[in-house]
mmCIF file of C-alpha atoms in Angstrom:
data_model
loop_
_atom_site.group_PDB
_atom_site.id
_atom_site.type_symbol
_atom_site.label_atom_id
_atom_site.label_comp_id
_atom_site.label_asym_id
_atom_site.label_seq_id
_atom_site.Cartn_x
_atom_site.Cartn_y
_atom_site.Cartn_z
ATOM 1 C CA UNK A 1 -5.616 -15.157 31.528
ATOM 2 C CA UNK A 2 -8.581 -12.598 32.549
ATOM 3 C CA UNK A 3 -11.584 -14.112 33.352
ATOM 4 C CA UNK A 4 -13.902 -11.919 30.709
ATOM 5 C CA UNK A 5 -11.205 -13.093 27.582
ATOM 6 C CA UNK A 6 -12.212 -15.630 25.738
ATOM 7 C CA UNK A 7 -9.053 -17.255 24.579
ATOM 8 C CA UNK A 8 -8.485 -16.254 20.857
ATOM 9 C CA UNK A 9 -8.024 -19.714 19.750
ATOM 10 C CA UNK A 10 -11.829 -21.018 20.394
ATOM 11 C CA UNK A 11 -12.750 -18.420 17.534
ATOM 12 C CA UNK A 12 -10.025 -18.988 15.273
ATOM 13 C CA UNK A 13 -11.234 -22.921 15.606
ATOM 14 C CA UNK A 14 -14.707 -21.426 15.007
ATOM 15 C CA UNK A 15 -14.127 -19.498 12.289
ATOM 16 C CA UNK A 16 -12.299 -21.924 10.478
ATOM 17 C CA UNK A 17 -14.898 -24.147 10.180
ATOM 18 C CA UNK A 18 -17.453 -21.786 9.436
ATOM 19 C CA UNK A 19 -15.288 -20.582 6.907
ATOM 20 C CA UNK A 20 -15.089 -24.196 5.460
ATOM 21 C CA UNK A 21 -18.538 -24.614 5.254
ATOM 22 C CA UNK A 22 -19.215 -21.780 3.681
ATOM 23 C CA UNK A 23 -16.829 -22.419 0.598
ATOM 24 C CA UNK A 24 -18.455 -25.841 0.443
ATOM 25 C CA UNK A 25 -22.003 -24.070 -0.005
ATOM 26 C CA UNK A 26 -20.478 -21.770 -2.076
ATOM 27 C CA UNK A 27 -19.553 -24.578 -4.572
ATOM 28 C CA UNK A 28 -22.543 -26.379 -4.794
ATOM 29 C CA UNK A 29 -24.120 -23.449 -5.343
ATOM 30 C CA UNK A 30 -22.244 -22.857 -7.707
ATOM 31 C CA UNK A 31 -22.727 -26.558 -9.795
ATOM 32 C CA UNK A 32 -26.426 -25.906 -8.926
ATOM 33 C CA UNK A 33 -26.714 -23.083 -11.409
ATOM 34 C CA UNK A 34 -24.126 -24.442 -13.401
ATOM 35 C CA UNK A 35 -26.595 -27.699 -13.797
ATOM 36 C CA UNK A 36 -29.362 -25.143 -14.958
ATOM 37 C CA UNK A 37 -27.880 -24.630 -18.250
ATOM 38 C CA UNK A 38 -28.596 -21.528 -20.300
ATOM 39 C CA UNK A 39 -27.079 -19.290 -22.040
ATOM 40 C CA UNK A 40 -25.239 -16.772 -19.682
ATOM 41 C CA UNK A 41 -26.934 -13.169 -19.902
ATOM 42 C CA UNK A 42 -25.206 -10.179 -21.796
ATOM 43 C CA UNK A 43 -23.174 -7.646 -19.304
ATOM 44 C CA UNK A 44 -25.647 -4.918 -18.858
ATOM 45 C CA UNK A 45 -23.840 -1.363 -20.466
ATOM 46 C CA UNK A 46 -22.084 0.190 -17.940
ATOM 47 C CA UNK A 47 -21.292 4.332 -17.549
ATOM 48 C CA UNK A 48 -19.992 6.268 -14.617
ATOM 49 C CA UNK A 49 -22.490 7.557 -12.294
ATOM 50 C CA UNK A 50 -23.818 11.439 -12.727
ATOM 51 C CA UNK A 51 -24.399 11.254 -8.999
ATOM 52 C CA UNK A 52 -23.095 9.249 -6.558
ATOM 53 C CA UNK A 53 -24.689 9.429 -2.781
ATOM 54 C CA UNK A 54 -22.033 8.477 0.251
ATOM 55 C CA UNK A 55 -22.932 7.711 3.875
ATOM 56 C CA UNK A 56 -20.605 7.731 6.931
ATOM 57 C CA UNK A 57 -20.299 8.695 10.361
ATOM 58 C CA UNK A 58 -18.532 11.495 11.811
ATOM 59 C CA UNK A 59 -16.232 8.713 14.058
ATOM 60 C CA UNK A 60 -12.712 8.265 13.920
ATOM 61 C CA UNK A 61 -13.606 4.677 12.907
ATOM 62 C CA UNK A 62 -14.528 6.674 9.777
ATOM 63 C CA UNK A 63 -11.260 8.378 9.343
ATOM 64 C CA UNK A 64 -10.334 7.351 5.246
ATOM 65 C CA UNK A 65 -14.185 8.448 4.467
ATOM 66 C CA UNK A 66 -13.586 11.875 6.486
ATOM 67 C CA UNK A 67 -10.258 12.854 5.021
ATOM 68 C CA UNK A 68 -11.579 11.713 1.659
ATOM 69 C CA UNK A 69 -14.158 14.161 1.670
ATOM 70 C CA UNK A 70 -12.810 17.123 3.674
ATOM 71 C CA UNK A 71 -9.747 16.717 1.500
ATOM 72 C CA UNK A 72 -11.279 16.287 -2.226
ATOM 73 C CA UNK A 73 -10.135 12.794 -3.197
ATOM 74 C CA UNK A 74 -13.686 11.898 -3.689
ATOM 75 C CA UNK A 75 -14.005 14.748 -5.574
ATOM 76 C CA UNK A 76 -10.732 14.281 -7.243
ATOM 77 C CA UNK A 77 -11.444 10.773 -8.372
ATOM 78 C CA UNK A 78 -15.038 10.683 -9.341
ATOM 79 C CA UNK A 79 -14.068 13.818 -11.760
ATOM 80 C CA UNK A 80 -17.568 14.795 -13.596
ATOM 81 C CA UNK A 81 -19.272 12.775 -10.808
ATOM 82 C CA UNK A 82 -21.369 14.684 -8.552
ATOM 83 C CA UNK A 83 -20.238 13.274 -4.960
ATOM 84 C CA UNK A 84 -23.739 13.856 -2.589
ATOM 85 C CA UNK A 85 -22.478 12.990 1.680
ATOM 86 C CA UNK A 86 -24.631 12.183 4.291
ATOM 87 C CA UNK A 87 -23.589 11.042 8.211
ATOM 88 C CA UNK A 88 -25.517 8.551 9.987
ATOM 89 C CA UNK A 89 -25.034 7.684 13.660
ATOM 90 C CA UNK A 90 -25.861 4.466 13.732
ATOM 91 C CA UNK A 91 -25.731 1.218 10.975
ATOM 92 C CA UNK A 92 -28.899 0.417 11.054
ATOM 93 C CA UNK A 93 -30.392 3.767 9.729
ATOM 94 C CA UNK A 94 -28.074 3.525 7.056
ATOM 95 C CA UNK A 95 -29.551 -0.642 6.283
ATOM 96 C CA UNK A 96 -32.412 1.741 5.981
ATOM 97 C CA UNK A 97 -31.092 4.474 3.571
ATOM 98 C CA UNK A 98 -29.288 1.530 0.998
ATOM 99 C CA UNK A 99 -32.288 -0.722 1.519
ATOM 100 C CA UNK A 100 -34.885 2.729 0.642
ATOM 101 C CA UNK A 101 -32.768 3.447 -2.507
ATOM 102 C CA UNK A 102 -31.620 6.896 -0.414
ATOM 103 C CA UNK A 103 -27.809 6.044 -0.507
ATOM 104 C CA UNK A 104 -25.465 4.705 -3.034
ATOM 105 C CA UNK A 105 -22.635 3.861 -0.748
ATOM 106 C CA UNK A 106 -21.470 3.228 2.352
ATOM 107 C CA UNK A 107 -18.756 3.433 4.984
ATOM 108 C CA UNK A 108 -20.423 0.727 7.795
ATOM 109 C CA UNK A 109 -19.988 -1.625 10.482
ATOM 110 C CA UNK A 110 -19.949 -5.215 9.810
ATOM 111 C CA UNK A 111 -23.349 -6.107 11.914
ATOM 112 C CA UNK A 112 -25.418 -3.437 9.986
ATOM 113 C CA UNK A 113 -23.510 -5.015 6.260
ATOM 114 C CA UNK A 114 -24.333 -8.576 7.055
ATOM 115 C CA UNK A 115 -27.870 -7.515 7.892
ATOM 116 C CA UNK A 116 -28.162 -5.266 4.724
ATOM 117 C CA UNK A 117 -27.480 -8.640 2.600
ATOM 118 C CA UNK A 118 -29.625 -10.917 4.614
ATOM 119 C CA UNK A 119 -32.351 -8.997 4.570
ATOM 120 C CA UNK A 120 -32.837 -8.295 0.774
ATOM 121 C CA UNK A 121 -32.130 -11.933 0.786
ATOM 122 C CA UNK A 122 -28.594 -11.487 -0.501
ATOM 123 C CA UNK A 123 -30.101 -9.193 -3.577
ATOM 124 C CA UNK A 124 -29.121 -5.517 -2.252
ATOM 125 C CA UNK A 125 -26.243 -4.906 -1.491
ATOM 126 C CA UNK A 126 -22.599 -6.037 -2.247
ATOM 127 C CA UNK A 127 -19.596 -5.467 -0.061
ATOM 128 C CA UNK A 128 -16.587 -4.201 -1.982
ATOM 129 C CA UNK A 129 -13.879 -2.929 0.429
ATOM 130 C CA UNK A 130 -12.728 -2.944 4.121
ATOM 131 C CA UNK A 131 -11.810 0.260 6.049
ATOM 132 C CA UNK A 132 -11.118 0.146 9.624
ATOM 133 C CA UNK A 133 -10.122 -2.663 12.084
ATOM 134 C CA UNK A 134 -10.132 -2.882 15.360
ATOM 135 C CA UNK A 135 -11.081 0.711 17.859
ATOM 136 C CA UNK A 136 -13.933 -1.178 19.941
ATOM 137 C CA UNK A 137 -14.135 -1.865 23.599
ATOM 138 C CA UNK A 138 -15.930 -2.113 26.237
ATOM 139 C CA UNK A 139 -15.240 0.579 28.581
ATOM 140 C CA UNK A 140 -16.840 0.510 32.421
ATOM 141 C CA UNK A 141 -16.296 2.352 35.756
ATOM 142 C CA UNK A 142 -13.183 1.357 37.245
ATOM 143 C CA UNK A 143 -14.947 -0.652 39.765
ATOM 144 C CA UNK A 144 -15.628 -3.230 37.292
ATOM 145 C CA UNK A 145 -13.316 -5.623 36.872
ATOM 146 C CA UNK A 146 -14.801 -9.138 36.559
ATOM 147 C CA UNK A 147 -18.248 -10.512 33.888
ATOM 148 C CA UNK A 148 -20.271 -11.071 37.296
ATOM 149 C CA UNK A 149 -19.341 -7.304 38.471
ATOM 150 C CA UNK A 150 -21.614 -6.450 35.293
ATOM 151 C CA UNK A 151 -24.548 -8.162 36.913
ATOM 152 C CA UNK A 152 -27.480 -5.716 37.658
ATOM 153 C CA UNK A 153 -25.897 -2.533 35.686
ATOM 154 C CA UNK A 154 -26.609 -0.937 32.506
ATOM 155 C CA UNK A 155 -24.186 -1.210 29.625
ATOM 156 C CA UNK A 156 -24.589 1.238 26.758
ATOM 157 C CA UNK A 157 -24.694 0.235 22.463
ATOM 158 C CA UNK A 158 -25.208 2.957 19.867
ATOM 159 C CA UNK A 159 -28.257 1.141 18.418
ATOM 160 C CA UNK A 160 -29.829 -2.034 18.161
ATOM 161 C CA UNK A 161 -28.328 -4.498 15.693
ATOM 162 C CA UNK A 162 -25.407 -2.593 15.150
ATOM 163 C CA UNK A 163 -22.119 -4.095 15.273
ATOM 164 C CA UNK A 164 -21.089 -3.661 18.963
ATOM 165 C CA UNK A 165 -24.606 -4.448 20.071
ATOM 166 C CA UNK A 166 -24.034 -7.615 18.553
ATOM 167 C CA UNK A 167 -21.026 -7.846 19.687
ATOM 168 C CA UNK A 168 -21.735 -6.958 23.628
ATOM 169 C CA UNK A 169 -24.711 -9.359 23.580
ATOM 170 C CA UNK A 170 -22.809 -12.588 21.785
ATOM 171 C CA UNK A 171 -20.172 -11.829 24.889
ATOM 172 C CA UNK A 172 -22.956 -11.716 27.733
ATOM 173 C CA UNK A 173 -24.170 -15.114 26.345
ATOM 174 C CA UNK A 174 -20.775 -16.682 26.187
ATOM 175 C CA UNK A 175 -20.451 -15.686 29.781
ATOM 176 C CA UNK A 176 -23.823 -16.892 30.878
ATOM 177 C CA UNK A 177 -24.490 -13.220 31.654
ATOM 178 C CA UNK A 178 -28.454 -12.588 30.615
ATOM 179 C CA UNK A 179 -29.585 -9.673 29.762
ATOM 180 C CA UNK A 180 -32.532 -7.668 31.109
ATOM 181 C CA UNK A 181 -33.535 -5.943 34.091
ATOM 182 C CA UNK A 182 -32.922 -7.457 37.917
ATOM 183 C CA UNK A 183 -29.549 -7.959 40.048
ATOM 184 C CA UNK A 184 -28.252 -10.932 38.079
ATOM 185 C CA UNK A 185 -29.222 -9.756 34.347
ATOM 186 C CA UNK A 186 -27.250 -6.798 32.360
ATOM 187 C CA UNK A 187 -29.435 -4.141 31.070
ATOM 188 C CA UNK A 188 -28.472 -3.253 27.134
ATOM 189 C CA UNK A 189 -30.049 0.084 26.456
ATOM 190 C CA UNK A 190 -29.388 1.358 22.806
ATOM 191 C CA UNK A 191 -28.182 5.222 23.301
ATOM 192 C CA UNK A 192 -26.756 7.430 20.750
ATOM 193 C CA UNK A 193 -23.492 8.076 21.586
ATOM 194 C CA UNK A 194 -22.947 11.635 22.500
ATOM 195 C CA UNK A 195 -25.930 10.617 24.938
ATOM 196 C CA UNK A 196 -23.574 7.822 26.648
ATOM 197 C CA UNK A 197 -21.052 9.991 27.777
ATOM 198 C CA UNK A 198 -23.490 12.265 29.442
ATOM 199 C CA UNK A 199 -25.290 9.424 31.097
ATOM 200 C CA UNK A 200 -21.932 7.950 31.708
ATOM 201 C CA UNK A 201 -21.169 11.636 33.643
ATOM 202 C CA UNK A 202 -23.925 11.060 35.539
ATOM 203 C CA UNK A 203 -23.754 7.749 36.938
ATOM 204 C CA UNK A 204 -26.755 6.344 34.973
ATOM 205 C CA UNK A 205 -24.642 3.911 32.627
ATOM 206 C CA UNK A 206 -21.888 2.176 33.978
ATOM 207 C CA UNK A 207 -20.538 2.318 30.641
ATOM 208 C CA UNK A 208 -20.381 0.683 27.430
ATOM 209 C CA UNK A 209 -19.327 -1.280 24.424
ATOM 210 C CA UNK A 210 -18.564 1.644 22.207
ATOM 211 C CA UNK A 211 -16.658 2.679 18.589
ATOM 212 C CA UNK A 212 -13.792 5.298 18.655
ATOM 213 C CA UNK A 213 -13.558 7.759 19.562
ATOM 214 C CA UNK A 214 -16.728 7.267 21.980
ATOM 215 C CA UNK A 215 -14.786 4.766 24.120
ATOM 216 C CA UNK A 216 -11.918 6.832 24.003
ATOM 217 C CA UNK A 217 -13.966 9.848 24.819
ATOM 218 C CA UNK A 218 -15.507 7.561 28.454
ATOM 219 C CA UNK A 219 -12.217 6.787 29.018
ATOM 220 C CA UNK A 220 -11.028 10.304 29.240
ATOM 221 C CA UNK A 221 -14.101 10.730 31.567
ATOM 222 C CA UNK A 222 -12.803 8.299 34.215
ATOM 223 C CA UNK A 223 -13.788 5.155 32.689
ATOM 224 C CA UNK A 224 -11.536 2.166 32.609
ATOM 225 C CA UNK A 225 -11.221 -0.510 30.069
ATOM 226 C CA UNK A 226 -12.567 -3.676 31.141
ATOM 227 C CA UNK A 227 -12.361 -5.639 27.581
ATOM 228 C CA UNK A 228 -10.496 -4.857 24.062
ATOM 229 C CA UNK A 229 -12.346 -6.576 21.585
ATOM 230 C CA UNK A 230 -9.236 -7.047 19.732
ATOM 231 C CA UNK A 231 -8.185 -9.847 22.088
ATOM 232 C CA UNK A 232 -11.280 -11.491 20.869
ATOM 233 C CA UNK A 233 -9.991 -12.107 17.358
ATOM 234 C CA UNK A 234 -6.990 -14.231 15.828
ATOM 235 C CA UNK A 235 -4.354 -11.464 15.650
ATOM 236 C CA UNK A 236 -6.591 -9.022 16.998
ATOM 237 C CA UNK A 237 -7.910 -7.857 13.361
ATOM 238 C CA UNK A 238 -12.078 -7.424 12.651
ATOM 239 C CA UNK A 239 -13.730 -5.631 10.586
ATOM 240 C CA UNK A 240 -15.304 -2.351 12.154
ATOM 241 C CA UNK A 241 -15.797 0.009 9.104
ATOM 242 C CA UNK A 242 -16.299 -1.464 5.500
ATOM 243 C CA UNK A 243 -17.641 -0.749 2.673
ATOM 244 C CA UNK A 244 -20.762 -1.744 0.314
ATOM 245 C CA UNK A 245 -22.682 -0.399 -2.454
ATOM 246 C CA UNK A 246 -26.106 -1.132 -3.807
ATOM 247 C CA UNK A 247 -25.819 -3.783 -6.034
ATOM 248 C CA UNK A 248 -28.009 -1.843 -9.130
ATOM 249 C CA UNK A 249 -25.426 0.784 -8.604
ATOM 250 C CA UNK A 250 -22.514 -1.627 -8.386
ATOM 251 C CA UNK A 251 -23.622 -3.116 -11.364
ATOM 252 C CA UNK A 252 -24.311 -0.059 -13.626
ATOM 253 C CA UNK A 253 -21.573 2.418 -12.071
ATOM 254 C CA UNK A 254 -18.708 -0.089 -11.524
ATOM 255 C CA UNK A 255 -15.879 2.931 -12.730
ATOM 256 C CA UNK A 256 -17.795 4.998 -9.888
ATOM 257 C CA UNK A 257 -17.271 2.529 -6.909
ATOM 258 C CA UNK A 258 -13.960 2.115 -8.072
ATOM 259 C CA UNK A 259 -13.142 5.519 -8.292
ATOM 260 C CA UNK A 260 -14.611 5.442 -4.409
ATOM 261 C CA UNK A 261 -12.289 3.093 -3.647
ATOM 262 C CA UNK A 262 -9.209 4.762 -5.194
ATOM 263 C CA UNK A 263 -9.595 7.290 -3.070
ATOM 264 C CA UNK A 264 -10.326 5.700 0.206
ATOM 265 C CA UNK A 265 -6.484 3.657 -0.700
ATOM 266 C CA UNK A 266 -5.242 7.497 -0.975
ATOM 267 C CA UNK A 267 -6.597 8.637 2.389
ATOM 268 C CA UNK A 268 -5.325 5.332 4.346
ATOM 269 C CA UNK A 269 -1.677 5.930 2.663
ATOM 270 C CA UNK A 270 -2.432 9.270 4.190
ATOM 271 C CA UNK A 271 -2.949 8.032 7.166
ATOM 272 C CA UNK A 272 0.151 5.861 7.216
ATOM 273 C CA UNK A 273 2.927 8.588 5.836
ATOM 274 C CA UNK A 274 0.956 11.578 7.401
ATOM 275 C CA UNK A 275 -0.662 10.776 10.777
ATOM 276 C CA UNK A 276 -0.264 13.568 12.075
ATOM 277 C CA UNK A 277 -2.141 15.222 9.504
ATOM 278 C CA UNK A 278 -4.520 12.705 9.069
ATOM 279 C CA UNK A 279 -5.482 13.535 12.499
ATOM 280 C CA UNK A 280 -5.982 16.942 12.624
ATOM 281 C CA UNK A 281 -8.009 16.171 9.182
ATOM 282 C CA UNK A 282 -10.513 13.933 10.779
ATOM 283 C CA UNK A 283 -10.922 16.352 14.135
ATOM 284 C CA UNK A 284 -11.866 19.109 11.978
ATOM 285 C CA UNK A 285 -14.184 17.379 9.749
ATOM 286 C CA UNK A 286 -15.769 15.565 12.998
ATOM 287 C CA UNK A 287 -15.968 19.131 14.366
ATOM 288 C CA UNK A 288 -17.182 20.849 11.133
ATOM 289 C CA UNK A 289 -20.179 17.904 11.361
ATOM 290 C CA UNK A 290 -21.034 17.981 14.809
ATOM 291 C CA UNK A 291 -19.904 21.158 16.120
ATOM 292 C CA UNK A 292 -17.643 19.790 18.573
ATOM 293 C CA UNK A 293 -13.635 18.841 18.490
ATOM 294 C CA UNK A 294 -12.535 16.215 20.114
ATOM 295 C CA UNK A 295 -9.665 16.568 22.377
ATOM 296 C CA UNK A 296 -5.994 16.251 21.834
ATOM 297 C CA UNK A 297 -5.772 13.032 24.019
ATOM 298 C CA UNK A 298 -9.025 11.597 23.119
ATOM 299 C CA UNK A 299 -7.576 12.110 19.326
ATOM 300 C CA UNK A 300 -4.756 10.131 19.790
ATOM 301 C CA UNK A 301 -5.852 7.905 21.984
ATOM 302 C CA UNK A 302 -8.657 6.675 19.116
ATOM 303 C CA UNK A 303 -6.030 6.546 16.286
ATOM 304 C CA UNK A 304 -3.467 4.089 18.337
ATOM 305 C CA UNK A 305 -6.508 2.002 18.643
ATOM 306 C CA UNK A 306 -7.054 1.409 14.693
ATOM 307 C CA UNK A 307 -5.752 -0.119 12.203
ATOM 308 C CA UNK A 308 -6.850 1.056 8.223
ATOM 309 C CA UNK A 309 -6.918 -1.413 5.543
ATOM 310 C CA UNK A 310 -8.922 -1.897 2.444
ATOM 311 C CA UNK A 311 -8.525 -5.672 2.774
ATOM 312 C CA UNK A 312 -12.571 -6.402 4.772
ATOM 313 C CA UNK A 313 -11.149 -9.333 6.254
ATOM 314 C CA UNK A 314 -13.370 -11.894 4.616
ATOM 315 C CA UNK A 315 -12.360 -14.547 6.721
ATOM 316 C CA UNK A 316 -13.707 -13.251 9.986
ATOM 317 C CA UNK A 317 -17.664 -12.783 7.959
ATOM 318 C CA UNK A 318 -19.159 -16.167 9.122
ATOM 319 C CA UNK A 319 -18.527 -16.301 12.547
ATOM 320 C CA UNK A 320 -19.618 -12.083 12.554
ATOM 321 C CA UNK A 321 -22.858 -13.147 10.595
ATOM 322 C CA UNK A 322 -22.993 -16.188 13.763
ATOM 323 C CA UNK A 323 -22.915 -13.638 16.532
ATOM 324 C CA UNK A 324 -25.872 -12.174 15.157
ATOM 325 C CA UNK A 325 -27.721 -15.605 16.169
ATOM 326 C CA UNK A 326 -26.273 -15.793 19.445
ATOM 327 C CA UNK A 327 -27.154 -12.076 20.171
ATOM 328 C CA UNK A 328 -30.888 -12.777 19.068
ATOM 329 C CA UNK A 329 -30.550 -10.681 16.416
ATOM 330 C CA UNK A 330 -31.209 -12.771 13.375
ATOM 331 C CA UNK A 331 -32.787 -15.995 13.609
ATOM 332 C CA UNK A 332 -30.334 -18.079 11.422
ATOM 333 C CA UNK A 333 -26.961 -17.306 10.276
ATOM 334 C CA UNK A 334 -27.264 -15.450 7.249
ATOM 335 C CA UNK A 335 -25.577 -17.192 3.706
ATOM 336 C CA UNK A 336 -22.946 -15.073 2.505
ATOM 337 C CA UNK A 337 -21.760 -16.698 -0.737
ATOM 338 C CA UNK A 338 -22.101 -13.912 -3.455
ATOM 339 C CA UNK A 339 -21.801 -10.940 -0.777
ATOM 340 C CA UNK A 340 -18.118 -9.787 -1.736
ATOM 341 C CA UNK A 341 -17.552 -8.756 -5.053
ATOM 342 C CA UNK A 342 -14.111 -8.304 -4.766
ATOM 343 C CA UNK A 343 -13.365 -7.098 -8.366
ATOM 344 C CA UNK A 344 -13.137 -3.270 -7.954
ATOM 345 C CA UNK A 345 -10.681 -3.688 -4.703
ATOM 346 C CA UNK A 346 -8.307 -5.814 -6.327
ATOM 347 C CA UNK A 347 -7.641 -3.230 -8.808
ATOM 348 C CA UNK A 348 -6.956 -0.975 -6.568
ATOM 349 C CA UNK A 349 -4.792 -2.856 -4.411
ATOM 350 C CA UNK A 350 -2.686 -4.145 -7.143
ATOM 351 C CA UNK A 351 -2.430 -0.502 -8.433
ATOM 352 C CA UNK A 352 -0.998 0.532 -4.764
ATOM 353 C CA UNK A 353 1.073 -2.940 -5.015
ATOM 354 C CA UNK A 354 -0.804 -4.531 -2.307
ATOM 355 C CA UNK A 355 -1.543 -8.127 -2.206
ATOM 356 C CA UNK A 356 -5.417 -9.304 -3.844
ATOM 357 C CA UNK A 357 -7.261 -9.590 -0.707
ATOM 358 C CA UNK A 358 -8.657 -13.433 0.835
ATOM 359 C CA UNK A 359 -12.314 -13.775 -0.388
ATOM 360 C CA UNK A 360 -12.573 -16.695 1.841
ATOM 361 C CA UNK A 361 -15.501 -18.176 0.318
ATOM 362 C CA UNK A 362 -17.865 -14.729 0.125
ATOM 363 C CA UNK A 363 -17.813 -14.014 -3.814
ATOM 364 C CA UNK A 364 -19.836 -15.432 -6.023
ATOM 365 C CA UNK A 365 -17.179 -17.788 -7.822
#
């Protein structure tokens, strides 16, 4: 086995029993409030929305939320809702968009969720959906080939706190790799990522733990893969693009996120019977937003790396919300009980006869 893998097994032992513990807080939570007594308050009146405000990114990770909109299922599916889209870069500006009341909805990594719920102190926002697994690696000049190699370069994120920032920095600690400046530290510099690639050009990066089609895009610029973060996970599934709502909206507007959500299922069936179409889709929508194609290679390079699913993969949440500790992003492990509200999805799936997805201990029952 590699040296840089960490054998798939440690996590899935890790997991589990974060997983465990989490159901058992989730239960005594829920006999706490249970012991509180009361009468139970009346479900608020509910309506669809007259507006409902979407953010995504102009990534292939993004692919259901780009067809979806460049194709009119949104539109289709919302009927006299107004759809309103906005593209981030980054997850952390969008924390910043659901947080400021800016955004209904959004397409996001799993680092940038997590942080969304921990800090509104699990009041915010709900996830309701997964999207994308999988399409993150770390990509490096070919030189590269062992953790120690590493030592002394500069390895580009997209921003701090997003999900492969975490991600990169939880895997320098687990390597005793530390990160800063000098010969024997990493330097993690947070760069947008049409700014990596040029930097990467240059020689000024050695590379970097990147989304598709950005790692795709370094690879096609001589890079080499030095880690898949699939091999990372129990049958290389993780959640890299999901979806959550404001939880005022959620609660007021459920017919609206559901209606989101029947359309997202439409675009990854889409995907699935029409990928060739589906990728052609995306390229033009990525090139409508940013002015720039992406290459025929690069394209379908990033799609073999992904795999769509509206199933968020609840399972994998505790040790994802740990990482963020070991990263030195969040002081504590954040508390997901009551973070997946799983009620909308289910419909869906079950209308698209697909199993109920695992809530492994993150709704609220």
């Amino acid at each position: 086995m590699p040296p840089h893998v960490l054998r798939p097994g440690s996590r899935r032992r890790t997991a589990a029993v974060l997983v465990a513990l989490l159901a058992t807080v989730g239960v005594l939570a829920g006999c706490s409030r249970a012991d509180e007594g009361g009468d139970a308050a009346a479900p608020a009146e509910t309506s669809p929305a007259a507006e409902v405000r979407l953010g995504y990114f102009p990534n292939i990770t993004h692919a259901p939320a780009l067809i979806s909109v460049r194709n009119g299922l949104f539109t289709e599916e919302l009927g006299d809702t107004r759809l309103t889209p906005q593209t981030f870069n980054a997850g952390p500006d969008q924390v910043s968009a659901l947080l400021g009341g800016s955004i209904d909805v959004a397409f996001i990594g799993s680092g940038p969720a997590i942080n969304a719920f921990s800090r509104s102190n699990g009041e915010a926002v709900r996830l309701v959906a997964g999207s994308t697994s999988a399409g993150a690696q770390l990509v490096t000049t070919p030189d590269i080939t062992t953790p120690d190699q590493l030592r002394g370069k500069t390895i580009a994120t997209p921003q701090l706190g997003n999900t492969q920032d975490v991600t990169l920095k939880t895997w320098l600690h687990e390597h005793d790799i530390p990160i800063g400046d000098g010969p024997d530290a990493v330097t993690v510099q947070n760069i947008e990522n049409p700014r990596t690639l040029d930097l990467f050009r240059q020689g000024t990066v050695a590379g970097g733990w990147l989304p598709e089609p950005w790692s795709s895009r370094l690879v096609d610029a001589g890079a080499s893969v030095f880690l898949d973060e699939r091999t990372l996970w129990p049958d290389g599934e993780f959640p890299t693009t999901v979806i959550i709502v404001r939880t005022e909206f959620l609660q007021q507007h459920p017919e609206t996120v559901e209606a989101i959500l029947r359309a997202e299922q439409r675009a990854i069936e889409f995907i699935r019977d029409e990928p060739e179409q589906a990728r052609t889709i995306s390229n033009q929508a990525i090139e409508e937003i940013t002015g720039n194609a992406l290459t025929e290679p690069v394209l379908d390079r990033a799609f073999g790396e992904l795999t769509f699913d509206t199933d968020p993969l609840a399972a994998t949440w505790p040790l994802l919300a740990q990482d963020a500790v070991t990263a030195g992003i969040a002081d504590s492990a954040a508390d997901l009980t009551g973070f997946l509200e799983p009620t909308a999805i289910n419909t869906v799936r079950e209308a698209a006869g697909e199993p109920a997805i695992d809530p492994a201990g993150l709704d609220a029952s």
